[in-house]
Amino acid sequence: MGVASRVASNEGLPKRVKYMVEEETRDAPSPGAGIGAGRAEGEAAPGPRWWETPECVRRSGDVRPRREGCLPRELRIKLYNDVVALRRCGLTYGGIVEEVYRRYGVRISKSSISEWLHGIHSPYNGRRIPSLELLKPSEELAYVIGAVLGDGYAHMRRRIIKGYSDSIIGLEARDREFVEEFGRRLAKVLNRREIRPRYRRSSGRYVVEAKSKTLYELLRKPVDLDRLKPYVEHCERCVAAFIRGFADSEGCVDKKGRIHIYNTDLRLLTYIKELLRRLGIDSADPKLHTRRGTIKRDPRTGRQYVAKKDVYVIYVRARSNTNFYRYVGFTITRKQRRLEEYVKNKTTPPPTFFHPASLHTTLINNKS
């Protein structure tokens, strides 16, 4: 039985939805009243009611199917925000009901308004970012995306604990300043207090984690670059922040000042090369660096391991190191210092996106 047929008998609908449907259909013209009955002359025919829209029908691909007759989360959040704003303007509950109906064609009950305003219920349901549609592009988000595509991770908790989010975004790295920067930017994206890193003795690394189902949906593997592009390519600063986060994870500067960026995803490195070009940074095409099955040695721990995937690398050409320093740079001190020394020996270091001219000049003078 479809939604429209169930509405006629109110069968299988929640009590609150039944009330809303009855309110909607109370003044509706009878089937025999004629096509134009109940409308003024020249008035357009009304569109489908909210319970007849495709969004209210259960989607086969949903992990947790939506109840039929329940408004979509995005619409409920818009209604919630409008209800709060209208109440602050001094409207009564009845006035809010009429204004919301005028804007959206949805008549919500006064009890729902009361529960929203008193904090008893909320359509956010504990999600700081309710959906990808409400996720706004920013430099912080672009940096988080870049870092997660590198050393970061987005995974589901294996054992789901009732009452807790099972979607985790995190980063584990040896450089504390990198993990702190990631935690600061991630906290800003989630609009929460700063996330402090903790030290994991078993691995000798610092860790930052946060729970966010929306970010997990965006960053889960396999990564969909087309889904990430609106957040990465929003503006030039977002592009620079994305590359900075990725370079902090996967980039390095050798003793001669050459910048290398590694990854196992050839398509992702090709995309990074294109973004570098947009910032005026010339780089070589991705090349195979390490074949799968090669035995490698960690220079820090001395442990040997076998490469599970092919590793590719792109090189930033020496003539573009200054532009890389100006527009991108590194958060990790040891990487930034090497690049700074190279640029300083070649020419006077210019101010960067991330350091104003006064602060930048002070840092250089102090090192001199």
PDB file of C-alpha atoms in Angstrom, residues 51-269:
ATOM      1  CA  TRP A  51       3.640  13.175   2.582  1.00  0.00           C
ATOM      2  CA  GLU A  52       3.341  12.548  -1.168  1.00  0.00           C
ATOM      3  CA  THR A  53       6.896  13.673  -1.997  1.00  0.00           C
ATOM      4  CA  PRO A  54       9.539  11.068  -2.907  1.00  0.00           C
ATOM      5  CA  GLU A  55      11.648  12.125   0.105  1.00  0.00           C
ATOM      6  CA  CYS A  56       9.004  10.716   2.449  1.00  0.00           C
ATOM      7  CA  VAL A  57       9.009   7.306   0.799  1.00  0.00           C
ATOM      8  CA  ARG A  58      11.412   4.733   2.193  1.00  0.00           C
ATOM      9  CA  ARG A  59      14.648   4.606   0.209  1.00  0.00           C
ATOM     10  CA  SER A  60      16.005   1.167  -0.538  1.00  0.00           C
ATOM     11  CA  GLY A  61      19.621   2.312  -0.160  1.00  0.00           C
ATOM     12  CA  ASP A  62      19.257   3.805   3.339  1.00  0.00           C
ATOM     13  CA  VAL A  63      21.172   1.998   6.060  1.00  0.00           C
ATOM     14  CA  ARG A  64      18.482   2.926   8.547  1.00  0.00           C
ATOM     15  CA  PRO A  65      15.280   3.388   6.484  1.00  0.00           C
ATOM     16  CA  ARG A  66      13.232   6.507   7.113  1.00  0.00           C
ATOM     17  CA  ARG A  67       9.739   6.012   8.463  1.00  0.00           C
ATOM     18  CA  GLU A  68       7.148   6.656   5.817  1.00  0.00           C
ATOM     19  CA  GLY A  69       5.320   9.887   6.554  1.00  0.00           C
ATOM     20  CA  CYS A  70       8.288  11.424   8.410  1.00  0.00           C
ATOM     21  CA  LEU A  71       9.705  14.660   7.015  1.00  0.00           C
ATOM     22  CA  PRO A  72      13.275  14.535   5.618  1.00  0.00           C
ATOM     23  CA  ARG A  73      15.968  15.567   8.106  1.00  0.00           C
ATOM     24  CA  GLU A  74      17.083  18.552   6.001  1.00  0.00           C
ATOM     25  CA  LEU A  75      13.534  19.958   5.940  1.00  0.00           C
ATOM     26  CA  ARG A  76      13.013  19.350   9.670  1.00  0.00           C
ATOM     27  CA  ILE A  77      16.209  21.261  10.434  1.00  0.00           C
ATOM     28  CA  LYS A  78      15.058  24.201   8.303  1.00  0.00           C
ATOM     29  CA  LEU A  79      11.721  24.168  10.114  1.00  0.00           C
ATOM     30  CA  TYR A  80      13.492  23.994  13.485  1.00  0.00           C
ATOM     31  CA  ASN A  81      15.751  26.963  12.710  1.00  0.00           C
ATOM     32  CA  ASP A  82      12.811  29.023  11.461  1.00  0.00           C
ATOM     33  CA  VAL A  83      10.720  28.154  14.528  1.00  0.00           C
ATOM     34  CA  VAL A  84      13.495  29.340  16.870  1.00  0.00           C
ATOM     35  CA  ALA A  85      14.001  32.552  14.862  1.00  0.00           C
ATOM     36  CA  LEU A  86      10.274  33.316  14.672  1.00  0.00           C
ATOM     37  CA  ARG A  87       9.858  32.799  18.410  1.00  0.00           C
ATOM     38  CA  ARG A  88      12.696  35.243  19.076  1.00  0.00           C
ATOM     39  CA  CYS A  89      10.792  37.750  16.939  1.00  0.00           C
ATOM     40  CA  GLY A  90       7.869  37.466  19.362  1.00  0.00           C
ATOM     41  CA  LEU A  91       5.434  35.340  17.353  1.00  0.00           C
ATOM     42  CA  THR A  92       2.969  33.165  19.220  1.00  0.00           C
ATOM     43  CA  TYR A  93       2.763  29.418  18.654  1.00  0.00           C
ATOM     44  CA  GLY A  94      -0.253  29.942  16.405  1.00  0.00           C
ATOM     45  CA  GLY A  95       1.568  32.622  14.450  1.00  0.00           C
ATOM     46  CA  ILE A  96       4.564  30.333  14.008  1.00  0.00           C
ATOM     47  CA  VAL A  97       2.321  27.536  12.720  1.00  0.00           C
ATOM     48  CA  GLU A  98       0.804  29.822  10.078  1.00  0.00           C
ATOM     49  CA  GLU A  99       4.130  31.369   9.025  1.00  0.00           C
ATOM     50  CA  VAL A 100       5.822  27.974   8.636  1.00  0.00           C
ATOM     51  CA  TYR A 101       2.841  26.732   6.607  1.00  0.00           C
ATOM     52  CA  ARG A 102       3.071  29.801   4.367  1.00  0.00           C
ATOM     53  CA  ARG A 103       6.791  29.207   3.721  1.00  0.00           C
ATOM     54  CA  TYR A 104       6.942  25.428   3.363  1.00  0.00           C
ATOM     55  CA  GLY A 105       3.380  24.153   2.999  1.00  0.00           C
ATOM     56  CA  VAL A 106       3.855  22.102   6.182  1.00  0.00           C
ATOM     57  CA  ARG A 107       1.631  22.542   9.216  1.00  0.00           C
ATOM     58  CA  ILE A 108       3.478  21.504  12.369  1.00  0.00           C
ATOM     59  CA  SER A 109       1.735  21.026  15.687  1.00  0.00           C
ATOM     60  CA  LYS A 110       2.074  23.391  18.629  1.00  0.00           C
ATOM     61  CA  SER A 111       3.342  20.510  20.752  1.00  0.00           C
ATOM     62  CA  SER A 112       6.252  20.005  18.340  1.00  0.00           C
ATOM     63  CA  ILE A 113       7.050  23.711  18.518  1.00  0.00           C
ATOM     64  CA  SER A 114       6.989  23.589  22.310  1.00  0.00           C
ATOM     65  CA  GLU A 115       9.297  20.557  22.448  1.00  0.00           C
ATOM     66  CA  TRP A 116      11.755  22.197  20.057  1.00  0.00           C
ATOM     67  CA  LEU A 117      11.824  25.506  21.926  1.00  0.00           C
ATOM     68  CA  HIS A 118      12.228  23.836  25.337  1.00  0.00           C
ATOM     69  CA  GLY A 119      15.019  21.548  24.116  1.00  0.00           C
ATOM     70  CA  ILE A 120      13.053  18.333  24.676  1.00  0.00           C
ATOM     71  CA  HIS A 121      13.535  17.230  21.068  1.00  0.00           C
ATOM     72  CA  SER A 122      15.706  18.416  18.187  1.00  0.00           C
ATOM     73  CA  PRO A 123      15.997  17.301  14.537  1.00  0.00           C
ATOM     74  CA  TYR A 124      19.776  17.487  14.875  1.00  0.00           C
ATOM     75  CA  ASN A 125      19.707  14.317  17.024  1.00  0.00           C
ATOM     76  CA  GLY A 126      23.207  14.917  18.379  1.00  0.00           C
ATOM     77  CA  ARG A 127      24.802  15.387  14.940  1.00  0.00           C
ATOM     78  CA  ARG A 128      26.798  18.619  14.846  1.00  0.00           C
ATOM     79  CA  ILE A 129      26.603  18.567  11.037  1.00  0.00           C
ATOM     80  CA  PRO A 130      23.286  16.872  10.205  1.00  0.00           C
ATOM     81  CA  SER A 131      23.983  16.178   6.528  1.00  0.00           C
ATOM     82  CA  LEU A 132      26.401  16.821   3.680  1.00  0.00           C
ATOM     83  CA  GLU A 133      23.968  19.388   2.260  1.00  0.00           C
ATOM     84  CA  LEU A 134      24.555  21.536   5.369  1.00  0.00           C
ATOM     85  CA  LEU A 135      28.355  21.135   5.382  1.00  0.00           C
ATOM     86  CA  LYS A 136      29.896  24.466   4.381  1.00  0.00           C
ATOM     87  CA  PRO A 137      33.248  24.780   2.560  1.00  0.00           C
ATOM     88  CA  SER A 138      36.057  26.346   4.595  1.00  0.00           C
ATOM     89  CA  GLU A 139      39.845  26.367   4.895  1.00  0.00           C
ATOM     90  CA  GLU A 140      39.594  24.210   8.014  1.00  0.00           C
ATOM     91  CA  LEU A 141      37.492  21.585   6.248  1.00  0.00           C
ATOM     92  CA  ALA A 142      39.838  21.562   3.239  1.00  0.00           C
ATOM     93  CA  TYR A 143      42.832  20.994   5.534  1.00  0.00           C
ATOM     94  CA  VAL A 144      41.054  18.150   7.350  1.00  0.00           C
ATOM     95  CA  ILE A 145      40.195  16.508   4.017  1.00  0.00           C
ATOM     96  CA  GLY A 146      43.816  16.721   2.867  1.00  0.00           C
ATOM     97  CA  ALA A 147      45.166  15.286   6.121  1.00  0.00           C
ATOM     98  CA  VAL A 148      42.649  12.418   6.178  1.00  0.00           C
ATOM     99  CA  LEU A 149      43.514  11.471   2.587  1.00  0.00           C
ATOM    100  CA  GLY A 150      47.099  11.194   3.800  1.00  0.00           C
ATOM    101  CA  ASP A 151      47.876   9.832   7.265  1.00  0.00           C
ATOM    102  CA  GLY A 152      44.360  10.287   8.636  1.00  0.00           C
ATOM    103  CA  TYR A 153      41.500   7.819   8.715  1.00  0.00           C
ATOM    104  CA  ALA A 154      37.711   7.616   8.655  1.00  0.00           C
ATOM    105  CA  HIS A 155      36.190   4.355   9.824  1.00  0.00           C
ATOM    106  CA  MET A 156      33.213   2.792  11.554  1.00  0.00           C
ATOM    107  CA  ARG A 157      33.527   1.368  15.038  1.00  0.00           C
ATOM    108  CA  ARG A 158      33.558  -2.414  14.791  1.00  0.00           C
ATOM    109  CA  ARG A 159      31.486  -2.880  17.915  1.00  0.00           C
ATOM    110  CA  ILE A 160      28.657  -0.369  17.880  1.00  0.00           C
ATOM    111  CA  ILE A 161      27.901   0.850  21.408  1.00  0.00           C
ATOM    112  CA  LYS A 162      24.301   1.865  21.959  1.00  0.00           C
ATOM    113  CA  GLY A 163      23.928   5.606  22.404  1.00  0.00           C
ATOM    114  CA  TYR A 164      27.317   6.469  20.872  1.00  0.00           C
ATOM    115  CA  SER A 165      28.318   7.506  17.374  1.00  0.00           C
ATOM    116  CA  ASP A 166      30.068   4.736  15.479  1.00  0.00           C
ATOM    117  CA  SER A 167      31.748   6.984  12.871  1.00  0.00           C
ATOM    118  CA  ILE A 168      35.265   8.148  13.724  1.00  0.00           C
ATOM    119  CA  ILE A 169      37.550  10.706  12.044  1.00  0.00           C
ATOM    120  CA  GLY A 170      41.133  10.774  13.277  1.00  0.00           C
ATOM    121  CA  LEU A 171      44.835  11.262  12.736  1.00  0.00           C
ATOM    122  CA  GLU A 172      47.846   9.471  14.223  1.00  0.00           C
ATOM    123  CA  ALA A 173      51.319  10.923  13.631  1.00  0.00           C
ATOM    124  CA  ARG A 174      54.697  11.447  15.315  1.00  0.00           C
ATOM    125  CA  ASP A 175      54.751  15.241  14.945  1.00  0.00           C
ATOM    126  CA  ARG A 176      52.756  16.809  17.765  1.00  0.00           C
ATOM    127  CA  GLU A 177      52.305  20.179  16.029  1.00  0.00           C
ATOM    128  CA  PHE A 178      50.717  18.419  13.038  1.00  0.00           C
ATOM    129  CA  VAL A 179      48.242  16.506  15.197  1.00  0.00           C
ATOM    130  CA  GLU A 180      47.438  19.646  17.220  1.00  0.00           C
ATOM    131  CA  GLU A 181      46.735  21.617  14.044  1.00  0.00           C
ATOM    132  CA  PHE A 182      44.513  18.837  12.740  1.00  0.00           C
ATOM    133  CA  GLY A 183      42.599  18.724  16.033  1.00  0.00           C
ATOM    134  CA  ARG A 184      42.149  22.497  16.074  1.00  0.00           C
ATOM    135  CA  ARG A 185      40.787  22.620  12.545  1.00  0.00           C
ATOM    136  CA  LEU A 186      38.598  19.540  13.023  1.00  0.00           C
ATOM    137  CA  ALA A 187      37.087  21.110  16.151  1.00  0.00           C
ATOM    138  CA  LYS A 188      36.298  24.275  14.195  1.00  0.00           C
ATOM    139  CA  VAL A 189      34.586  22.279  11.449  1.00  0.00           C
ATOM    140  CA  LEU A 190      32.461  20.465  14.053  1.00  0.00           C
ATOM    141  CA  ASN A 191      31.849  23.700  16.012  1.00  0.00           C
ATOM    142  CA  ARG A 192      33.072  22.201  19.268  1.00  0.00           C
ATOM    143  CA  ARG A 193      35.816  22.889  21.790  1.00  0.00           C
ATOM    144  CA  GLU A 194      39.421  22.147  20.861  1.00  0.00           C
ATOM    145  CA  ILE A 195      40.363  18.472  20.618  1.00  0.00           C
ATOM    146  CA  ARG A 196      43.599  17.823  22.485  1.00  0.00           C
ATOM    147  CA  PRO A 197      45.936  15.102  21.216  1.00  0.00           C
ATOM    148  CA  ARG A 198      46.856  12.158  23.400  1.00  0.00           C
ATOM    149  CA  TYR A 199      50.102  10.219  23.277  1.00  0.00           C
ATOM    150  CA  ARG A 200      49.895   6.523  22.387  1.00  0.00           C
ATOM    151  CA  ARG A 201      52.915   4.778  23.896  1.00  0.00           C
ATOM    152  CA  SER A 202      52.422   1.554  21.960  1.00  0.00           C
ATOM    153  CA  SER A 203      53.136   3.324  18.661  1.00  0.00           C
ATOM    154  CA  GLY A 204      55.047   6.362  19.921  1.00  0.00           C
ATOM    155  CA  ARG A 205      52.603   8.674  18.153  1.00  0.00           C
ATOM    156  CA  TYR A 206      50.072  11.370  18.971  1.00  0.00           C
ATOM    157  CA  VAL A 207      46.399  10.756  18.230  1.00  0.00           C
ATOM    158  CA  VAL A 208      43.361  12.970  17.721  1.00  0.00           C
ATOM    159  CA  GLU A 209      39.880  11.539  17.137  1.00  0.00           C
ATOM    160  CA  ALA A 210      36.346  12.867  16.860  1.00  0.00           C
ATOM    161  CA  LYS A 211      32.986  11.351  16.022  1.00  0.00           C
ATOM    162  CA  SER A 212      31.088  12.634  13.011  1.00  0.00           C
ATOM    163  CA  LYS A 213      28.801  10.601  10.803  1.00  0.00           C
ATOM    164  CA  THR A 214      28.620  13.352   8.185  1.00  0.00           C
ATOM    165  CA  LEU A 215      32.396  13.650   7.794  1.00  0.00           C
ATOM    166  CA  TYR A 216      32.626   9.869   7.655  1.00  0.00           C
ATOM    167  CA  GLU A 217      30.129   9.818   4.787  1.00  0.00           C
ATOM    168  CA  LEU A 218      32.305  12.386   2.989  1.00  0.00           C
ATOM    169  CA  LEU A 219      35.716  10.794   3.630  1.00  0.00           C
ATOM    170  CA  ARG A 220      35.040   7.066   3.761  1.00  0.00           C
ATOM    171  CA  LYS A 221      37.014   4.867   1.402  1.00  0.00           C
ATOM    172  CA  PRO A 222      37.102   4.409  -1.497  1.00  0.00           C
ATOM    173  CA  VAL A 223      37.401   8.180  -1.707  1.00  0.00           C
ATOM    174  CA  ASP A 224      35.143   9.904  -4.232  1.00  0.00           C
ATOM    175  CA  LEU A 225      37.134  12.895  -5.541  1.00  0.00           C
ATOM    176  CA  ASP A 226      34.119  14.313  -7.367  1.00  0.00           C
ATOM    177  CA  ARG A 227      32.281  14.509  -4.038  1.00  0.00           C
ATOM    178  CA  LEU A 228      35.241  16.309  -2.412  1.00  0.00           C
ATOM    179  CA  LYS A 229      35.887  18.884  -5.151  1.00  0.00           C
ATOM    180  CA  PRO A 230      33.190  21.410  -4.070  1.00  0.00           C
ATOM    181  CA  TYR A 231      34.885  21.671  -0.669  1.00  0.00           C
ATOM    182  CA  VAL A 232      38.470  21.638  -1.966  1.00  0.00           C
ATOM    183  CA  GLU A 233      38.057  23.982  -4.947  1.00  0.00           C
ATOM    184  CA  HIS A 234      35.774  26.474  -3.206  1.00  0.00           C
ATOM    185  CA  CYS A 235      38.447  29.196  -3.334  1.00  0.00           C
ATOM    186  CA  GLU A 236      42.213  29.580  -3.685  1.00  0.00           C
ATOM    187  CA  ARG A 237      42.726  29.475   0.085  1.00  0.00           C
ATOM    188  CA  CYS A 238      40.785  26.216   0.328  1.00  0.00           C
ATOM    189  CA  VAL A 239      42.969  24.718  -2.408  1.00  0.00           C
ATOM    190  CA  ALA A 240      46.111  25.804  -0.535  1.00  0.00           C
ATOM    191  CA  ALA A 241      44.801  24.454   2.794  1.00  0.00           C
ATOM    192  CA  PHE A 242      43.926  21.102   1.200  1.00  0.00           C
ATOM    193  CA  ILE A 243      47.407  20.706  -0.296  1.00  0.00           C
ATOM    194  CA  ARG A 244      48.970  21.800   3.004  1.00  0.00           C
ATOM    195  CA  GLY A 245      47.087  19.106   4.936  1.00  0.00           C
ATOM    196  CA  PHE A 246      48.023  16.483   2.360  1.00  0.00           C
ATOM    197  CA  ALA A 247      51.674  17.617   2.249  1.00  0.00           C
ATOM    198  CA  ASP A 248      51.900  17.530   6.057  1.00  0.00           C
ATOM    199  CA  SER A 249      50.858  13.884   5.811  1.00  0.00           C
ATOM    200  CA  GLU A 250      52.575  12.673   2.650  1.00  0.00           C
ATOM    201  CA  GLY A 251      55.153  15.321   1.760  1.00  0.00           C
ATOM    202  CA  CYS A 252      58.810  15.714   2.672  1.00  0.00           C
ATOM    203  CA  VAL A 253      61.707  18.067   1.986  1.00  0.00           C
ATOM    204  CA  ASP A 254      65.133  16.502   1.473  1.00  0.00           C
ATOM    205  CA  LYS A 255      68.441  18.064   2.509  1.00  0.00           C
ATOM    206  CA  LYS A 256      68.751  19.817  -0.838  1.00  0.00           C
ATOM    207  CA  GLY A 257      65.343  21.455  -0.442  1.00  0.00           C
ATOM    208  CA  ARG A 258      63.500  19.294  -2.969  1.00  0.00           C
ATOM    209  CA  ILE A 259      59.819  18.690  -2.179  1.00  0.00           C
ATOM    210  CA  HIS A 260      58.410  15.175  -2.704  1.00  0.00           C
ATOM    211  CA  ILE A 261      54.795  14.077  -2.186  1.00  0.00           C
ATOM    212  CA  TYR A 262      54.021  10.341  -2.000  1.00  0.00           C
ATOM    213  CA  ASN A 263      50.831   8.294  -2.135  1.00  0.00           C
ATOM    214  CA  THR A 264      49.527   4.943  -3.350  1.00  0.00           C
ATOM    215  CA  ASP A 265      46.607   6.535  -5.238  1.00  0.00           C
ATOM    216  CA  LEU A 266      47.811   7.567  -8.701  1.00  0.00           C
ATOM    217  CA  ARG A 267      44.568   9.397  -9.496  1.00  0.00           C
ATOM    218  CA  LEU A 268      44.806  11.414  -6.279  1.00  0.00           C
ATOM    219  CA  LEU A 269      48.399  12.469  -6.993  1.00  0.00           C
TER     220      LEU A 269
END
